[in-house]
Short mmCIF file of C-alpha atoms and ligand atoms in Angstrom, two decimals:
data_model
loop_
_atom_site.label_atom_id
_atom_site.label_comp_id
_atom_site.label_asym_id
_atom_site.label_seq_id
_atom_site.Cartn_x
_atom_site.Cartn_y
_atom_site.Cartn_z
CA MET A 190 3.19 13.12 -15.20
CA ASP A 191 3.14 9.53 -13.99
CA SER A 192 5.85 6.89 -14.02
CA TYR A 193 4.96 6.15 -17.60
CA GLY A 194 5.67 9.71 -18.60
CA THR A 195 2.16 10.40 -19.80
CA THR A 196 0.78 13.89 -20.06
CA ASN A 197 -2.53 15.04 -21.41
CA GLN A 198 -0.84 15.99 -24.60
CA ARG A 199 0.61 12.51 -24.99
CA LEU A 200 -2.70 10.94 -24.08
CA ALA A 201 -4.14 12.64 -27.13
CA THR A 202 -2.28 10.09 -29.25
CA LEU A 203 -4.29 7.27 -27.70
CA ARG A 204 -7.33 5.73 -29.23
CA VAL A 205 -10.42 6.68 -27.27
CA VAL A 206 -11.59 3.87 -25.02
CA PRO A 207 -15.36 3.86 -24.74
CA ILE A 208 -16.54 3.44 -21.16
CA VAL A 209 -19.26 0.88 -21.73
CA PRO A 210 -21.09 -0.57 -18.76
CA TRP A 211 -20.33 -4.15 -17.88
CA THR A 212 -22.94 -6.70 -17.00
CA ILE A 213 -21.85 -8.72 -14.05
CA GLN A 214 -24.13 -11.32 -12.55
CA MET A 215 -23.50 -12.07 -8.88
CA LYS A 216 -24.57 -15.22 -7.08
CA GLY A 217 -24.01 -15.63 -3.33
CA GLY A 218 -21.31 -12.98 -3.22
CA HIS A 219 -19.48 -14.51 -6.18
CA VAL A 220 -19.39 -13.36 -9.76
CA ALA A 221 -21.38 -15.88 -11.76
CA SER A 222 -20.69 -14.40 -15.15
CA ILE A 223 -19.25 -11.32 -16.78
CA VAL A 224 -20.57 -9.94 -20.03
CA VAL A 225 -17.83 -7.86 -21.61
CA PRO A 226 -18.83 -5.03 -23.92
CA GLU A 227 -17.85 -5.38 -27.56
CA GLY A 228 -14.26 -4.59 -28.28
CA THR A 229 -10.75 -5.91 -28.29
CA VAL A 230 -9.47 -8.18 -25.55
CA VAL A 231 -5.76 -8.47 -24.82
CA ALA A 232 -4.96 -11.82 -23.21
CA LYS A 233 -1.65 -12.27 -21.41
CA PHE A 234 -0.55 -15.78 -20.46
CA GLY A 235 2.03 -16.24 -17.70
CA GLY A 236 4.91 -18.71 -17.47
CA THR A 237 2.98 -21.63 -15.99
CA SER A 238 0.30 -21.28 -18.70
CA VAL A 239 2.94 -21.93 -21.38
CA ALA A 240 5.20 -24.29 -19.42
CA THR A 241 4.31 -27.41 -21.45
CA ALA A 242 2.58 -28.37 -24.68
CA ASP A 243 -0.44 -29.51 -22.65
CA GLN A 244 -0.71 -26.14 -20.95
CA ILE A 245 -0.45 -24.42 -24.34
CA LYS A 246 -3.33 -26.55 -25.61
CA LYS A 247 -5.42 -25.02 -22.81
CA VAL A 248 -4.32 -21.58 -24.03
CA GLY A 249 -5.50 -22.58 -27.52
CA SER A 250 -8.96 -23.52 -26.26
CA ILE A 251 -9.21 -20.26 -24.32
CA MET A 252 -8.24 -18.22 -27.39
CA GLN A 253 -10.72 -20.10 -29.53
CA ALA A 254 -13.57 -19.62 -27.08
CA ASN A 255 -13.65 -15.86 -27.67
CA ALA A 256 -12.81 -14.27 -31.01
CA ARG A 257 -12.37 -10.91 -29.26
CA ARG A 258 -9.08 -12.17 -27.80
CA GLU A 259 -7.16 -10.48 -30.56
CA TYR A 260 -3.78 -9.89 -28.96
CA LEU A 261 -1.92 -12.59 -27.12
CA VAL A 262 0.99 -11.53 -24.88
CA VAL A 263 3.18 -14.34 -23.57
CA SER A 264 5.78 -15.02 -20.92
CA ALA A 265 8.65 -17.47 -21.27
CA PRO A 266 7.94 -21.05 -20.14
CA GLY A 267 7.82 -21.22 -16.35
CA LYS A 268 8.27 -24.11 -13.98
CA ARG A 269 6.58 -27.45 -14.78
CA THR A 270 7.07 -28.68 -11.24
CA ARG A 271 8.14 -27.06 -8.00
CA ASP A 272 11.86 -27.87 -8.51
CA ASP A 273 11.95 -27.10 -12.21
CA HIS A 274 13.81 -24.12 -13.71
CA LYS A 275 12.17 -21.12 -15.35
CA VAL A 276 13.54 -20.57 -18.85
CA THR A 277 14.25 -16.92 -17.94
CA ASP A 278 16.46 -18.03 -15.03
CA LEU A 279 18.39 -20.38 -17.33
CA LEU A 280 18.93 -17.56 -19.81
CA TYR A 281 20.28 -15.22 -17.13
CA LEU A 282 22.62 -18.03 -16.15
CA CYS A 283 23.82 -18.40 -19.75
CA GLN A 284 24.63 -14.71 -19.89
CA ALA A 285 26.51 -14.86 -16.56
CA HIS A 286 28.69 -17.63 -18.04
CA VAL A 287 29.36 -15.69 -21.26
CA ARG A 288 30.26 -12.54 -19.33
CA GLN A 289 32.93 -14.47 -17.46
CA GLY A 290 34.13 -16.24 -20.57
CA ILE A 291 32.93 -19.65 -19.36
CA ARG A 292 31.31 -22.17 -21.73
CA PHE A 293 27.55 -22.21 -21.34
CA ASP A 294 26.36 -24.72 -23.93
CA HIS A 295 25.33 -27.19 -21.20
CA VAL A 296 23.00 -24.54 -19.71
CA PHE A 297 21.68 -23.47 -23.12
CA GLN A 298 21.06 -27.15 -23.82
CA LEU A 299 18.40 -27.08 -21.07
CA VAL A 300 16.74 -24.15 -22.87
CA ARG A 301 16.90 -26.05 -26.16
CA ASP A 302 15.34 -29.12 -24.51
CA ARG A 303 12.45 -27.09 -23.06
CA PHE A 304 11.50 -25.57 -26.40
CA ARG A 305 12.04 -28.80 -28.35
CA GLU A 306 9.72 -30.64 -25.97
CA ILE A 307 7.05 -27.95 -26.47
CA VAL A 308 7.34 -27.89 -30.26
CA ARG A 309 7.26 -31.70 -30.41
CA GLY A 310 4.19 -31.83 -28.14
CA LEU A 311 2.34 -29.26 -30.26
CA GLN A 312 3.62 -30.56 -33.60
CA VAL A 313 4.21 -27.02 -34.80
CA GLY A 314 5.74 -26.50 -38.21
CA ILE A 315 8.58 -24.13 -37.31
CA ASP A 316 12.31 -24.24 -37.84
CA LEU A 317 13.11 -24.20 -34.15
CA GLU A 318 16.77 -25.13 -34.50
CA VAL A 319 17.51 -21.98 -36.52
CA LEU A 320 15.76 -19.83 -33.92
CA LEU A 321 17.64 -21.52 -31.08
CA ASP A 322 20.98 -21.13 -32.85
CA ASP A 323 20.24 -17.43 -33.46
CA ALA A 324 19.39 -16.93 -29.80
CA GLU A 325 22.58 -18.68 -28.67
CA ARG A 326 24.70 -16.65 -31.07
CA GLY A 327 22.99 -13.43 -29.95
CA ILE A 328 23.86 -14.18 -26.32
CA ILE A 329 27.50 -14.84 -27.25
CA ASP A 330 27.65 -11.63 -29.29
CA ARG A 331 26.25 -9.52 -26.43
CA PRO A 332 28.23 -10.61 -23.36
CA GLN A 333 27.25 -7.44 -21.47
CA SER A 334 23.50 -7.73 -21.99
CA PRO A 335 21.57 -9.85 -19.49
CA ASP A 336 18.43 -8.18 -20.87
CA PHE A 337 18.98 -9.55 -24.37
CA ALA A 338 19.63 -13.06 -23.03
CA ALA A 339 16.55 -13.01 -20.78
CA SER A 340 14.30 -11.67 -23.54
CA ARG A 341 14.92 -14.73 -25.73
CA GLY A 342 12.54 -16.84 -23.61
CA GLU A 343 9.57 -14.65 -24.47
CA PHE A 344 10.78 -14.16 -28.05
CA LEU A 345 11.00 -17.90 -28.77
CA MET A 346 7.73 -18.64 -27.01
CA ALA A 347 5.88 -16.00 -29.02
CA ARG A 348 7.39 -17.24 -32.29
CA ILE A 349 6.23 -20.79 -31.52
CA LEU A 350 2.74 -19.72 -30.49
CA ALA A 351 2.32 -17.47 -33.53
CA ALA A 352 3.17 -20.43 -35.78
CA HIS A 353 0.95 -22.78 -33.79
CA PHE A 354 -2.09 -20.47 -33.71
CA HIS A 355 -1.53 -19.17 -37.27
CA ARG A 356 -1.31 -15.58 -36.07
CA ASP A 357 1.14 -12.80 -36.84
CA PHE A 358 4.20 -12.53 -34.67
CA MET A 359 4.80 -8.97 -33.51
CA ASP A 360 8.19 -8.42 -31.93
CA ALA A 361 8.00 -6.35 -28.75
CA SER A 362 11.11 -4.45 -29.86
CA SER A 363 9.03 -2.86 -32.63
CA ILE A 364 6.19 -1.65 -30.39
CA ILE A 365 7.52 -1.19 -26.83
CA PHE A 366 10.09 1.59 -26.61
CA PHE A 367 12.24 2.83 -23.77
CA GLN A 368 14.02 6.14 -23.41
CA GLU A 369 17.77 6.28 -22.87
CA ASN A 370 17.20 6.52 -19.10
CA GLY A 371 15.26 3.25 -19.07
CA GLN A 372 11.79 4.83 -18.63
CA LEU A 373 9.07 3.75 -21.01
CA ASP A 374 8.83 6.06 -24.02
CA SER A 375 5.03 6.29 -23.85
CA GLU A 376 4.67 8.59 -26.79
CA ARG A 377 6.55 6.37 -29.20
CA THR A 378 5.09 3.16 -27.78
CA TYR A 379 1.47 4.29 -27.97
CA ARG A 380 2.00 5.77 -31.39
CA ALA A 381 3.25 2.39 -32.61
CA LEU A 382 0.39 0.54 -30.92
CA GLY A 383 -2.19 2.98 -32.27
CA SER A 384 -0.95 2.70 -35.84
CA PRO A 385 -3.62 1.71 -38.35
CA ASP A 386 -1.05 -0.68 -39.88
CA LEU A 387 -0.89 -2.75 -36.72
CA SER A 388 -1.95 -6.36 -37.25
CA SER A 389 -5.34 -6.96 -35.66
CA THR A 390 -4.49 -10.39 -34.28
CA ALA A 391 -0.99 -10.99 -33.10
CA VAL A 392 1.20 -12.85 -30.65
CA ILE A 393 3.51 -10.48 -28.76
CA PRO A 394 6.37 -11.49 -26.49
CA GLY A 395 6.09 -9.89 -23.04
CA PHE A 396 8.80 -8.54 -20.74
CA TYR A 397 10.97 -6.48 -23.12
CA GLY A 398 11.21 -3.68 -25.63
CA ALA A 399 13.88 -1.61 -27.38
CA LEU A 400 16.11 1.25 -26.29
CA PRO A 401 16.64 4.17 -28.72
CA ASP A 402 19.69 2.40 -30.23
CA GLY A 403 17.58 -0.70 -30.90
CA SER A 404 19.17 -2.82 -28.18
CA ILE A 405 16.91 -4.89 -25.96
CA LYS A 406 15.78 -3.77 -22.54
CA THR A 407 13.54 -5.73 -20.17
CA PHE A 408 11.12 -4.60 -17.50
CA SER A 409 11.76 -5.92 -13.99
CA ARG A 410 11.04 -9.60 -13.31
CA GLY A 411 7.46 -10.62 -13.97
CA GLY A 412 7.26 -7.74 -16.45
CA SER A 413 5.14 -9.46 -19.09
CA ASP A 414 2.18 -8.23 -17.02
CA ILE A 415 3.34 -4.69 -17.82
CA THR A 416 3.63 -5.43 -21.54
CA GLY A 417 0.06 -6.78 -21.52
CA ALA A 418 -1.22 -3.65 -19.79
CA ILE A 419 0.60 -1.33 -22.21
CA VAL A 420 -0.68 -3.26 -25.24
CA ALA A 421 -4.23 -3.19 -23.82
CA ARG A 422 -4.06 0.56 -23.47
CA GLY A 423 -2.30 1.14 -26.77
CA VAL A 424 -4.79 -0.82 -28.86
CA GLY A 425 -7.79 0.62 -26.99
CA ALA A 426 -8.87 -2.74 -25.54
CA THR A 427 -12.08 -3.01 -23.53
CA LEU A 428 -10.56 -5.73 -21.37
CA TYR A 429 -7.10 -6.92 -20.30
CA GLU A 430 -7.18 -10.57 -19.33
CA ASN A 431 -4.27 -11.82 -17.26
CA TRP A 432 -4.22 -15.61 -17.31
CA THR A 433 -2.23 -17.27 -14.56
CA ASP A 434 -2.34 -20.34 -12.30
CA VAL A 435 -4.45 -19.05 -9.41
CA PRO A 436 -8.21 -18.50 -9.24
CA GLY A 437 -7.69 -14.75 -8.80
CA LEU A 438 -7.00 -12.66 -5.76
CA LEU A 439 -8.14 -14.27 -2.51
CA MET A 440 -9.72 -12.46 0.43
CA ALA A 441 -6.92 -13.68 2.72
CA ASP A 442 -3.66 -15.60 2.54
CA PRO A 443 -4.54 -19.29 1.99
CA LYS A 444 -1.53 -20.25 4.12
CA ILE A 445 -3.36 -18.66 7.07
CA VAL A 446 -7.07 -19.02 6.29
CA ALA A 447 -8.26 -22.34 4.90
CA HIS A 448 -9.94 -21.94 1.49
CA PRO A 449 -10.50 -18.17 1.54
CA ARG A 450 -13.10 -16.78 -0.83
CA PRO A 451 -11.83 -15.34 -4.10
CA ILE A 452 -12.28 -11.60 -4.51
CA ALA A 453 -14.80 -11.06 -7.28
CA ARG A 454 -14.15 -7.36 -7.81
CA VAL A 455 -11.46 -5.07 -6.55
CA THR A 456 -10.66 -1.51 -7.56
CA TYR A 457 -7.22 -0.54 -8.83
CA GLY A 458 -6.75 1.42 -5.58
CA GLU A 459 -7.78 -1.47 -3.33
CA LEU A 460 -5.46 -3.75 -5.27
CA ARG A 461 -2.58 -1.35 -4.65
CA GLU A 462 -3.32 -1.40 -0.92
CA LEU A 463 -3.56 -5.21 -0.83
CA ALA A 464 -0.41 -5.64 -2.91
CA TYR A 465 1.53 -3.19 -0.75
CA SER A 466 0.51 -5.20 2.29
CA GLY A 467 1.62 -8.51 0.85
CA ALA A 468 -1.02 -9.90 -1.54
CA THR A 469 0.35 -10.05 -5.07
CA VAL A 470 -1.18 -11.39 -8.23
CA LEU A 471 -0.13 -8.81 -10.81
CA HIS A 472 3.12 -6.88 -11.30
CA ASP A 473 2.83 -3.60 -9.38
CA GLU A 474 3.57 -1.45 -12.41
CA ALA A 475 1.00 -3.17 -14.59
CA ILE A 476 -1.81 -1.24 -12.95
CA PHE A 477 -0.89 2.24 -14.15
CA PRO A 478 -1.39 1.99 -17.92
CA VAL A 479 -4.81 0.35 -17.60
CA ARG A 480 -5.95 2.41 -14.65
CA GLU A 481 -5.53 5.67 -16.49
CA ALA A 482 -7.48 4.38 -19.46
CA ARG A 483 -10.05 2.68 -17.17
CA ILE A 484 -9.57 -0.69 -18.81
CA PRO A 485 -10.70 -3.46 -16.46
CA VAL A 486 -8.28 -6.29 -15.76
CA ASN A 487 -9.57 -9.81 -15.32
CA ILE A 488 -7.25 -12.22 -13.48
CA ARG A 489 -8.11 -15.72 -14.72
CA ASP A 490 -6.93 -19.27 -14.12
CA THR A 491 -5.73 -21.14 -17.23
CA ASN A 492 -6.41 -24.40 -15.38
CA ASP A 493 -10.00 -23.43 -14.60
CA PRO A 494 -11.07 -21.31 -17.57
CA ASP A 495 -14.76 -21.25 -16.66
CA ALA A 496 -14.15 -19.59 -13.31
CA PRO A 497 -14.74 -15.82 -13.53
CA GLY A 498 -11.57 -14.90 -11.59
CA THR A 499 -11.03 -11.45 -10.13
CA LEU A 500 -12.06 -8.30 -11.95
CA ILE A 501 -10.02 -5.18 -11.27
CA VAL A 502 -12.15 -2.14 -11.94
CA SER A 503 -12.10 1.61 -11.64
CA GLU A 504 -12.82 3.46 -8.40
CA THR A 505 -16.18 4.62 -9.66
CA ASP A 506 -17.44 1.08 -10.11
CA PRO A 507 -20.42 0.79 -7.79
CA ALA A 508 -20.77 -2.93 -7.07
CA GLY A 509 -18.73 -4.77 -4.47
CA ASN A 510 -18.31 -8.35 -3.37
CA GLY A 511 -21.35 -8.68 -1.14
CA THR A 512 -19.05 -8.22 1.88
CA PRO A 513 -18.22 -4.89 3.55
CA ILE A 514 -14.51 -5.48 3.10
CA THR A 515 -12.67 -6.57 -0.02
CA GLY A 516 -9.68 -8.36 1.42
CA ILE A 517 -7.12 -8.75 4.18
CA ALA A 518 -3.37 -8.75 3.69
CA GLY A 519 -0.44 -8.33 5.99
CA ARG A 520 3.24 -8.63 6.71
CA ARG A 521 5.30 -9.45 9.76
CA ASP A 522 8.49 -7.91 11.14
CA PHE A 523 8.06 -4.21 11.63
CA THR A 524 9.57 -2.09 14.39
CA VAL A 525 7.98 0.96 16.01
CA LEU A 526 10.18 3.83 17.14
CA GLU A 527 8.13 5.78 19.66
CA ILE A 528 9.53 9.24 20.26
CA ARG A 529 8.12 11.08 23.28
CA LYS A 530 8.47 14.72 24.08
CA ALA A 531 6.26 16.92 26.26
CA LEU A 532 4.55 19.66 24.21
CA MET A 533 5.70 18.03 20.98
CA ASN A 534 2.49 19.22 19.34
CA ASN A 535 3.62 22.84 19.71
CA GLU A 536 7.11 22.32 18.40
CA LEU A 537 7.33 23.47 14.81
CA GLY A 538 9.19 21.06 12.53
CA PHE A 539 9.42 18.20 15.04
CA GLY A 540 8.02 15.60 12.63
CA GLN A 541 10.21 16.85 9.84
CA ARG A 542 13.32 16.48 12.04
CA VAL A 543 12.36 12.90 12.94
CA LEU A 544 11.72 11.89 9.35
CA SER A 545 14.75 13.61 7.89
CA THR A 546 16.95 11.90 10.47
CA LEU A 547 15.62 8.57 9.27
CA ALA A 548 16.01 9.57 5.63
CA ALA A 549 19.62 10.60 6.27
CA ALA A 550 20.22 7.09 7.63
CA GLY A 551 18.72 5.61 4.45
CA ILE A 552 15.63 4.27 6.25
CA SER A 553 12.22 4.61 4.65
CA TYR A 554 9.19 4.51 6.90
CA GLU A 555 5.74 2.96 6.46
CA HIS A 556 3.46 4.83 8.86
CA THR A 557 3.68 7.63 11.39
CA PRO A 558 0.82 7.52 13.91
CA THR A 559 1.12 10.56 16.19
CA GLY A 560 -0.30 11.60 19.57
CA ILE A 561 -0.10 14.89 21.50
CA ASP A 562 3.27 14.18 23.04
CA THR A 563 4.41 11.20 20.97
CA MET A 564 5.25 10.43 17.44
CA SER A 565 5.65 6.81 16.38
CA VAL A 566 7.40 5.77 13.22
CA VAL A 567 6.82 2.29 11.86
CA VAL A 568 9.63 0.84 9.77
CA ALA A 569 10.29 -2.60 8.30
CA THR A 570 12.74 -4.25 10.72
CA LYS A 571 15.07 -5.26 7.90
CA GLN A 572 15.43 -1.57 6.98
CA LEU A 573 17.01 -0.95 10.36
CA GLY A 574 19.71 -3.60 9.98
CA GLY A 575 22.39 -2.78 12.54
CA LYS A 576 21.62 0.94 12.33
CA LEU A 577 19.37 1.21 15.40
CA PRO A 578 21.92 2.56 17.94
CA ALA A 579 23.21 5.16 15.48
CA VAL A 580 19.68 6.18 14.50
CA ALA A 581 18.62 6.53 18.16
CA ASP A 582 21.67 8.74 18.73
CA ALA A 583 20.88 10.88 15.71
CA LEU A 584 17.23 11.26 16.81
CA GLN A 585 18.47 12.28 20.26
CA GLN A 586 20.65 14.99 18.72
CA ALA A 587 18.08 16.26 16.25
CA CYS A 588 14.91 16.21 18.38
CA ARG A 589 15.98 16.24 22.05
CA PRO A 590 13.11 13.91 23.00
CA ASP A 591 12.22 12.90 26.58
CA SER A 592 12.48 9.23 25.59
CA ILE A 593 12.72 6.90 22.65
CA ASN A 594 11.08 3.49 23.00
CA ILE A 595 11.60 0.67 20.55
CA PHE A 596 8.90 -1.97 19.98
CA PRO A 597 10.11 -4.72 17.65
CA ASP A 598 8.20 -7.73 16.29
CA LEU A 599 5.11 -5.98 15.05
CA ALA A 600 2.94 -7.38 12.26
CA LEU A 601 0.76 -5.04 10.18
CA ILE A 602 -2.58 -6.22 8.89
CA ALA A 603 -4.41 -4.19 6.25
CA VAL A 604 -8.16 -4.52 6.13
CA VAL A 605 -9.07 -3.14 2.72
CA GLY A 606 -12.43 -2.18 1.25
CA ARG A 607 -13.83 0.94 -0.30
CA ARG A 608 -17.25 0.20 1.11
CA MET A 609 -15.91 0.71 4.64
CA ARG A 610 -16.20 4.46 4.11
CA ASP A 611 -19.97 4.45 4.03
CA THR A 612 -20.75 1.38 6.15
CA PRO A 613 -21.05 2.29 9.83
CA GLY A 614 -19.85 -0.13 12.50
CA ILE A 615 -16.96 -1.71 10.60
CA ALA A 616 -14.32 -0.59 13.09
CA GLY A 617 -16.48 -1.76 16.01
CA ARG A 618 -16.88 -5.19 14.44
CA LEU A 619 -13.19 -5.38 13.64
CA PHE A 620 -11.97 -4.51 17.11
CA GLY A 621 -14.68 -6.68 18.69
CA ALA A 622 -13.49 -9.68 16.66
CA LEU A 623 -9.87 -9.09 17.67
CA GLY A 624 -10.87 -8.64 21.33
CA ASP A 625 -12.84 -11.89 21.25
CA ALA A 626 -9.75 -13.63 19.86
CA SER A 627 -7.66 -12.12 22.72
CA VAL A 628 -5.47 -10.23 20.29
CA ASN A 629 -3.79 -7.16 21.72
CA ILE A 630 -3.94 -4.30 19.20
CA ARG A 631 -0.71 -2.32 19.30
CA MET A 632 -1.44 0.25 16.62
CA ILE A 633 -4.31 1.53 14.48
CA ASP A 634 -3.95 3.66 11.37
CA GLN A 635 -6.74 4.63 9.03
CA GLY A 636 -5.67 6.62 5.99
CA ALA A 637 -7.73 9.60 4.87
CA SER A 638 -9.05 7.67 1.89
CA GLU A 639 -10.78 5.29 4.35
CA THR A 640 -10.13 2.41 2.01
CA THR A 641 -7.84 0.71 4.51
CA ILE A 642 -7.58 0.22 8.25
CA ILE A 643 -4.10 -0.88 9.31
CA ILE A 644 -3.83 -2.81 12.55
CA GLY A 645 -0.52 -3.47 14.28
CA VAL A 646 -0.37 -6.66 16.35
CA GLU A 647 2.44 -8.75 17.82
CA ASN A 648 4.11 -10.98 15.22
CA ALA A 649 2.95 -13.95 17.32
CA ASP A 650 -0.72 -12.86 16.99
CA TYR A 651 -0.58 -12.27 13.24
CA GLU A 652 -2.26 -15.47 12.10
CA VAL A 653 -4.90 -15.56 14.87
CA ALA A 654 -5.78 -11.93 14.13
CA THR A 655 -6.05 -12.53 10.38
CA ARG A 656 -8.35 -15.52 10.92
CA ALA A 657 -10.50 -13.54 13.39
CA ILE A 658 -10.96 -10.68 10.90
CA TYR A 659 -11.75 -13.10 8.08
CA GLN A 660 -14.36 -14.83 10.23
CA ALA A 661 -15.94 -11.53 11.18
CA PHE A 662 -16.30 -10.17 7.64
CA CYS A 663 -15.80 -12.73 4.93
CA ALA A 664 -16.84 -16.18 6.15
N1 LIG B 780 9.90 -14.31 -17.92
C1 LIG B 780 10.05 -13.14 -17.12
C2 LIG B 780 10.30 -13.53 -15.68
O1 LIG B 780 10.40 -14.72 -15.37
C3 LIG B 780 8.92 -12.19 -17.26
C4 LIG B 780 7.54 -12.72 -16.98
O2 LIG B 780 7.33 -13.92 -16.92
O3 LIG B 780 6.62 -11.91 -16.80
O4 LIG B 780 10.43 -12.68 -14.84
#
């Protein structure tokens, strides 16, 4: 059973998704065009894509360009400029006022203004004032529900877009269901989405659904991505498009490498590795529903709709990006606890004692490279907080080591690519490039899946190392 509570039995309620080959034309390592097999497309538009009437006009052109875009999942309006407010943040603020019995009409006024500006710009025929009054009243009536307040951003946006695009509005609370414990109720959700009575073209608000008593519950922040993925799976889509404001996933962090190449194709697994190591473009939990049903996800840029974006595909997909690696991601500020003990390799349960000591201190670890007489544990420095002396003491008691050495200020760089497994010489090239850049490698870890090589370097060398790897493989 996965985090969505699916079992084979429950999967039987799903529509069957045909695995139809995709035609993808590559040009110079980039995807030139993607020909999607026949079938339904679910298109999710993020907050910046619906931030203003002008942005929504771009959404309209995108929807019109492909009649297969049958379901539209939307976020609440995001920021128009860097210092603007997201509507969702304003709504949480309204609820915080109500909970404390403080007047919030001045904050709700900002929400009203955002939606009025959009409706005026689009010239939609909709009775917005009634909807806004209802939302305000609902927030007042539910002082203990931040989820209800936050959900109104998506609700109002979807109502406006449904009126504007002359499509049905489908409330998420009638198709996305949670169990009492807050987990998705997959069975009920997919039954609702698989119903033959479901409208075949609809606008659906992202981010929320209903608990068994009908009250509103949201996913975690950014959760409209999850709604889109669940809808794609539930309606048996052949493609889940996730429209945002970036050209897709990039091969390296653009703050470190100037103009990195976009990643044309990445597998769900590679994406998980890149996201874990710092590169995010999609909500973590959005992968699971589509991965199981092998529905490809296409990350697209609303501001550049002709660009092919990044295609997230299943592990069995043969083609790559024309480069041996798919991407590089990384994070700074890890600490290595190196525990030394002669004949450690013969001591039954040594590793378990080390790890349970850390677990007892509430510290989760990232990697555990081991040698014959040493075991190193890599943890995020912020996990340690002020606990280091107590943890060292506890390790001393539990493991009786010869020494414990602490190496702070480590950065971890993940070099990700499923083609590394069958391409000889990758590691040689990687270490050669780092040597040429005078980067001292402090740690190497290659998981059994061989999709990722993790390199530990000094925090100070993080950027130089990332650029050297990019130059060696992607430039
Ligand atoms: N509006 C919600 C948020 O800001 C959900 C989303 O945009 O995906 O987190």
